[in-house]
Amino acid sequence: MKLRRLLANNTFMLAAAFVVAVLFGGFPEVLGVKNSNISLLSLGIMMSLSLISLQFRGLDVRAHRGAMFRAFVLSFVVSSGVTIALAHLFQGDLRDGWIMVAAVPSAVSVIPFTYMLRGRLEATLVSSAALYMVALLLTPLITLLFLGQAVSPTTVLWYVAVLILLPTVISRFLRPLNMKDETRHIIINIAFAALVITVVGTNRGVSWANRSCSSPC
């Protein structure tokens, strides 16, 4: 039971995953499965399990207008504005990377986080879906203005389908399993840990390179 308590502990799992990623890097590529594939699968698992408890029958999107407006302001006004300002402190690929971060909406991982922290899951899902719909216009516009080349709306639409629509459908098939909250929490934590390892681990080399170049090279 002690192992289950550790696996259900968000702080322990994320901290352990970060340490593993820094020390050993991302997952080794096996049978053509890349870290990007693992991160996408991890997000899908987290989303599917987080949405099990939601009831979509009778969902009133208009009741969440305030949440959608706040999400838009925080994501595409505050966050994007600050990130674009930071981008001008850098040059080359680093600047372009900051611009790409500014151009996309908040990560869908806010939905599993909301579930684990017992927040307003329905409002978060509706707001995230609305942000990605708005991103079909704003993401290509921001990248065109600051990078000179627009991201295809089809790319954004693909992520909407894979990371929001597909997990939502899968969650309906998982509902009859009556999975215990602790079990769902543990699986989501493991998926989160895998996501951290893929993201931090694959970028470890960049971090070490920047660190080494901070001294005279």
Tab-separated table of C-alpha atoms in Angstrom:
chain	number	residue	atom	x	y	z
A	1	MET	CA	0.000	0.000	0.000
A	2	LYS	CA	2.964	2.308	0.566
A	3	LEU	CA	3.804	2.030	-3.135
A	4	ARG	CA	0.243	3.022	-4.080
A	5	ARG	CA	0.471	6.079	-1.814
A	6	LEU	CA	3.694	7.133	-3.523
A	7	LEU	CA	2.218	6.588	-6.980
A	8	ALA	CA	-0.825	8.652	-5.979
A	9	ASN	CA	1.354	11.517	-4.710
A	10	ASN	CA	1.500	14.202	-7.426
A	11	THR	CA	4.515	16.001	-5.979
A	12	PHE	CA	6.589	12.839	-5.569
A	13	MET	CA	5.818	11.507	-9.040
A	14	LEU	CA	6.533	14.753	-10.893
A	15	ALA	CA	9.701	15.454	-8.877
A	16	ALA	CA	10.961	11.903	-9.412
A	17	ALA	CA	10.249	12.123	-13.142
A	18	PHE	CA	12.125	15.426	-13.371
A	19	VAL	CA	15.184	13.973	-11.616
A	20	VAL	CA	15.149	10.889	-13.854
A	21	ALA	CA	14.877	13.070	-16.970
A	22	VAL	CA	17.770	15.326	-15.922
A	23	LEU	CA	20.024	12.387	-15.033
A	24	PHE	CA	19.212	9.972	-17.843
A	25	GLY	CA	17.387	11.935	-20.549
A	26	GLY	CA	14.236	10.828	-22.353
A	27	PHE	CA	13.053	7.334	-23.196
A	28	PRO	CA	15.208	5.263	-25.571
A	29	GLU	CA	13.719	4.841	-29.024
A	30	VAL	CA	12.429	1.283	-29.343
A	31	LEU	CA	10.744	-0.126	-32.468
A	32	GLY	CA	10.474	3.360	-33.916
A	33	VAL	CA	8.499	4.715	-30.943
A	34	LYS	CA	9.813	8.226	-30.274
A	35	ASN	CA	9.511	10.447	-27.217
A	36	SER	CA	7.041	12.613	-29.124
A	37	ASN	CA	4.796	9.557	-29.579
A	38	ILE	CA	5.020	8.763	-25.867
A	39	SER	CA	4.162	12.340	-24.875
A	40	LEU	CA	1.104	12.336	-27.147
A	41	LEU	CA	-0.041	8.974	-25.753
A	42	SER	CA	0.508	10.209	-22.180
A	43	LEU	CA	-1.632	13.282	-22.800
A	44	GLY	CA	-4.350	11.135	-24.346
A	45	ILE	CA	-4.412	8.791	-21.344
A	46	MET	CA	-4.535	11.679	-18.864
A	47	MET	CA	-7.329	13.388	-20.748
A	48	SER	CA	-9.422	10.227	-21.176
A	49	LEU	CA	-9.257	9.300	-17.483
A	50	SER	CA	-9.819	12.867	-16.288
A	51	LEU	CA	-13.039	13.218	-18.290
A	52	ILE	CA	-14.692	9.995	-17.108
A	53	SER	CA	-16.664	11.691	-14.337
A	54	LEU	CA	-18.052	14.450	-16.568
A	55	GLN	CA	-21.701	14.348	-17.624
A	56	PHE	CA	-22.143	15.833	-21.112
A	57	ARG	CA	-25.901	15.409	-21.257
A	58	GLY	CA	-27.461	18.780	-20.531
A	59	LEU	CA	-24.124	20.608	-20.807
A	60	ASP	CA	-24.768	24.355	-21.124
A	61	VAL	CA	-21.763	25.969	-22.795
A	62	ARG	CA	-23.219	29.451	-22.252
A	63	ALA	CA	-23.008	28.950	-18.506
A	64	HIS	CA	-19.224	28.991	-18.866
A	65	ARG	CA	-18.900	32.224	-20.846
A	66	GLY	CA	-17.063	33.892	-17.973
A	67	ALA	CA	-14.587	31.017	-17.721
A	68	MET	CA	-13.997	31.082	-21.486
A	69	PHE	CA	-13.365	34.833	-21.431
A	70	ARG	CA	-10.910	34.559	-18.526
A	71	ALA	CA	-9.113	31.686	-20.243
A	72	PHE	CA	-8.782	33.736	-23.442
A	73	VAL	CA	-7.419	36.787	-21.606
A	74	LEU	CA	-4.935	34.763	-19.552
A	75	SER	CA	-3.775	32.646	-22.500
A	76	PHE	CA	-3.751	34.869	-25.578
A	77	VAL	CA	-3.458	38.319	-23.967
A	78	VAL	CA	-1.400	38.009	-20.779
A	79	SER	CA	0.643	34.861	-21.440
A	80	SER	CA	1.185	35.445	-25.173
A	81	GLY	CA	1.958	39.136	-24.619
A	82	VAL	CA	4.587	38.447	-21.953
A	83	THR	CA	6.108	35.596	-23.967
A	84	ILE	CA	6.390	37.700	-27.132
A	85	ALA	CA	8.072	40.440	-25.084
A	86	LEU	CA	10.553	37.874	-23.726
A	87	ALA	CA	11.191	36.585	-27.251
A	88	HIS	CA	12.728	39.928	-28.215
A	89	LEU	CA	15.496	39.339	-25.657
A	90	PHE	CA	16.746	36.420	-27.757
A	91	GLN	CA	17.840	35.783	-31.318
A	92	GLY	CA	17.650	32.996	-33.852
A	93	ASP	CA	16.050	29.689	-32.914
A	94	LEU	CA	15.554	30.704	-29.279
A	95	ARG	CA	13.497	33.716	-30.343
A	96	ASP	CA	11.474	31.586	-32.756
A	97	GLY	CA	10.871	29.050	-29.997
A	98	TRP	CA	9.456	31.715	-27.670
A	99	ILE	CA	7.190	32.960	-30.458
A	100	MET	CA	5.861	29.436	-31.031
A	101	VAL	CA	5.104	29.134	-27.309
A	102	ALA	CA	3.257	32.457	-27.447
A	103	ALA	CA	1.244	31.398	-30.494
A	104	VAL	CA	-0.377	28.304	-29.006
A	105	PRO	CA	-3.101	28.097	-26.329
A	106	SER	CA	-2.568	26.675	-22.855
A	107	ALA	CA	-1.673	22.986	-22.784
A	108	VAL	CA	-4.520	20.481	-22.491
A	109	SER	CA	-2.730	19.094	-19.421
A	110	VAL	CA	-4.565	21.792	-17.435
A	111	ILE	CA	-7.586	19.469	-17.611
A	112	PRO	CA	-5.929	16.507	-15.802
A	113	PHE	CA	-4.429	18.983	-13.317
A	114	THR	CA	-7.913	20.385	-12.684
A	115	TYR	CA	-9.226	16.874	-12.070
A	116	MET	CA	-6.442	16.013	-9.619
A	117	LEU	CA	-6.832	19.306	-7.752
A	118	ARG	CA	-10.634	18.871	-7.694
A	119	GLY	CA	-11.271	22.071	-9.612
A	120	ARG	CA	-14.073	23.035	-12.018
A	121	LEU	CA	-13.506	20.301	-14.580
A	122	GLU	CA	-16.459	21.110	-16.851
A	123	ALA	CA	-15.544	24.799	-17.078
A	124	THR	CA	-11.909	23.896	-17.777
A	125	LEU	CA	-12.831	21.503	-20.590
A	126	VAL	CA	-15.203	23.991	-22.236
A	127	SER	CA	-12.647	26.815	-21.911
A	128	SER	CA	-9.829	24.688	-23.334
A	129	ALA	CA	-11.958	23.582	-26.282
A	130	ALA	CA	-12.915	27.218	-26.950
A	131	LEU	CA	-9.257	28.301	-26.797
A	132	TYR	CA	-8.265	25.718	-29.385
A	133	MET	CA	-11.076	26.853	-31.666
A	134	VAL	CA	-9.831	30.453	-31.371
A	135	ALA	CA	-6.293	29.174	-31.979
A	136	LEU	CA	-7.345	28.065	-35.472
A	137	LEU	CA	-7.242	31.783	-36.312
A	138	LEU	CA	-4.790	33.288	-33.816
A	139	THR	CA	-1.964	30.735	-33.991
A	140	PRO	CA	-1.422	31.154	-37.771
A	141	LEU	CA	-1.820	34.941	-37.376
A	142	ILE	CA	0.772	35.257	-34.585
A	143	THR	CA	3.316	33.061	-36.365
A	144	LEU	CA	2.773	34.967	-39.618
A	145	LEU	CA	3.285	38.339	-37.922
A	146	PHE	CA	6.382	37.416	-35.927
A	147	LEU	CA	7.966	34.558	-37.887
A	148	GLY	CA	6.884	35.429	-41.415
A	149	GLN	CA	5.312	32.015	-41.922
A	150	ALA	CA	1.878	30.884	-40.726
A	151	VAL	CA	1.267	27.576	-38.977
A	152	SER	CA	-1.379	25.611	-40.847
A	153	PRO	CA	-4.828	25.670	-39.167
A	154	THR	CA	-5.037	21.997	-40.133
A	155	THR	CA	-2.218	21.269	-37.679
A	156	VAL	CA	-4.128	22.966	-34.861
A	157	LEU	CA	-7.320	21.138	-35.845
A	158	TRP	CA	-5.464	17.814	-35.759
A	159	TYR	CA	-4.349	18.458	-32.175
A	160	VAL	CA	-7.907	19.407	-31.218
A	161	ALA	CA	-9.130	16.076	-32.588
A	162	VAL	CA	-6.375	13.968	-31.019
A	163	LEU	CA	-6.058	15.686	-27.626
A	164	ILE	CA	-9.636	16.792	-26.919
A	165	LEU	CA	-12.238	15.081	-29.118
A	166	LEU	CA	-10.750	11.558	-29.142
A	167	PRO	CA	-10.126	11.401	-25.346
A	168	THR	CA	-13.654	12.709	-24.769
A	169	VAL	CA	-15.087	9.838	-26.828
A	170	ILE	CA	-12.819	7.279	-25.128
A	171	SER	CA	-13.869	8.546	-21.686
A	172	ARG	CA	-17.494	7.581	-22.482
A	173	PHE	CA	-16.434	3.955	-23.035
A	174	LEU	CA	-14.412	3.954	-19.796
A	175	ARG	CA	-17.327	5.129	-17.639
A	176	PRO	CA	-18.935	1.652	-17.242
A	177	LEU	CA	-15.689	0.341	-15.701
A	178	ASN	CA	-16.446	2.282	-12.491
A	179	MET	CA	-12.745	2.822	-11.924
A	180	LYS	CA	-11.784	3.919	-8.404
A	181	ASP	CA	-10.613	7.514	-8.033
A	182	GLU	CA	-7.293	6.378	-6.550
A	183	THR	CA	-6.640	4.065	-9.489
A	184	ARG	CA	-7.392	6.841	-11.979
A	185	HIS	CA	-5.179	9.204	-10.006
A	186	ILE	CA	-2.274	6.744	-10.057
A	187	ILE	CA	-2.547	6.107	-13.805
A	188	ILE	CA	-2.739	9.850	-14.498
A	189	ASN	CA	0.332	10.428	-12.305
A	190	ILE	CA	2.274	7.747	-14.180
A	191	ALA	CA	1.255	9.304	-17.504
A	192	PHE	CA	2.273	12.739	-16.206
A	193	ALA	CA	5.641	11.337	-15.134
A	194	ALA	CA	6.149	9.859	-18.601
A	195	LEU	CA	5.271	13.231	-20.135
A	196	VAL	CA	7.799	15.041	-17.923
A	197	ILE	CA	10.517	12.553	-18.843
A	198	THR	CA	9.848	12.961	-22.565
A	199	VAL	CA	9.762	16.772	-22.462
A	200	VAL	CA	12.591	17.427	-19.988
A	201	GLY	CA	14.706	14.477	-21.078
A	202	THR	CA	14.710	15.281	-24.781
A	203	ASN	CA	15.662	18.909	-24.058
A	204	ARG	CA	18.352	18.066	-21.521
A	205	GLY	CA	21.105	18.509	-24.094
A	206	VAL	CA	19.958	22.052	-24.881
A	207	SER	CA	20.000	22.963	-21.186
A	208	TRP	CA	23.508	21.584	-20.675
A	209	ALA	CA	24.744	23.315	-23.835
A	210	ASN	CA	23.415	26.669	-22.644
A	211	ARG	CA	24.958	26.066	-19.221
A	212	SER	CA	28.383	25.286	-20.663
A	213	CYS	CA	28.275	28.348	-22.917
A	214	SER	CA	27.430	30.613	-19.993
A	215	SER	CA	31.146	30.483	-19.161
A	216	PRO	CA	33.815	31.640	-21.674
A	217	CYS	CA	33.865	29.152	-24.575
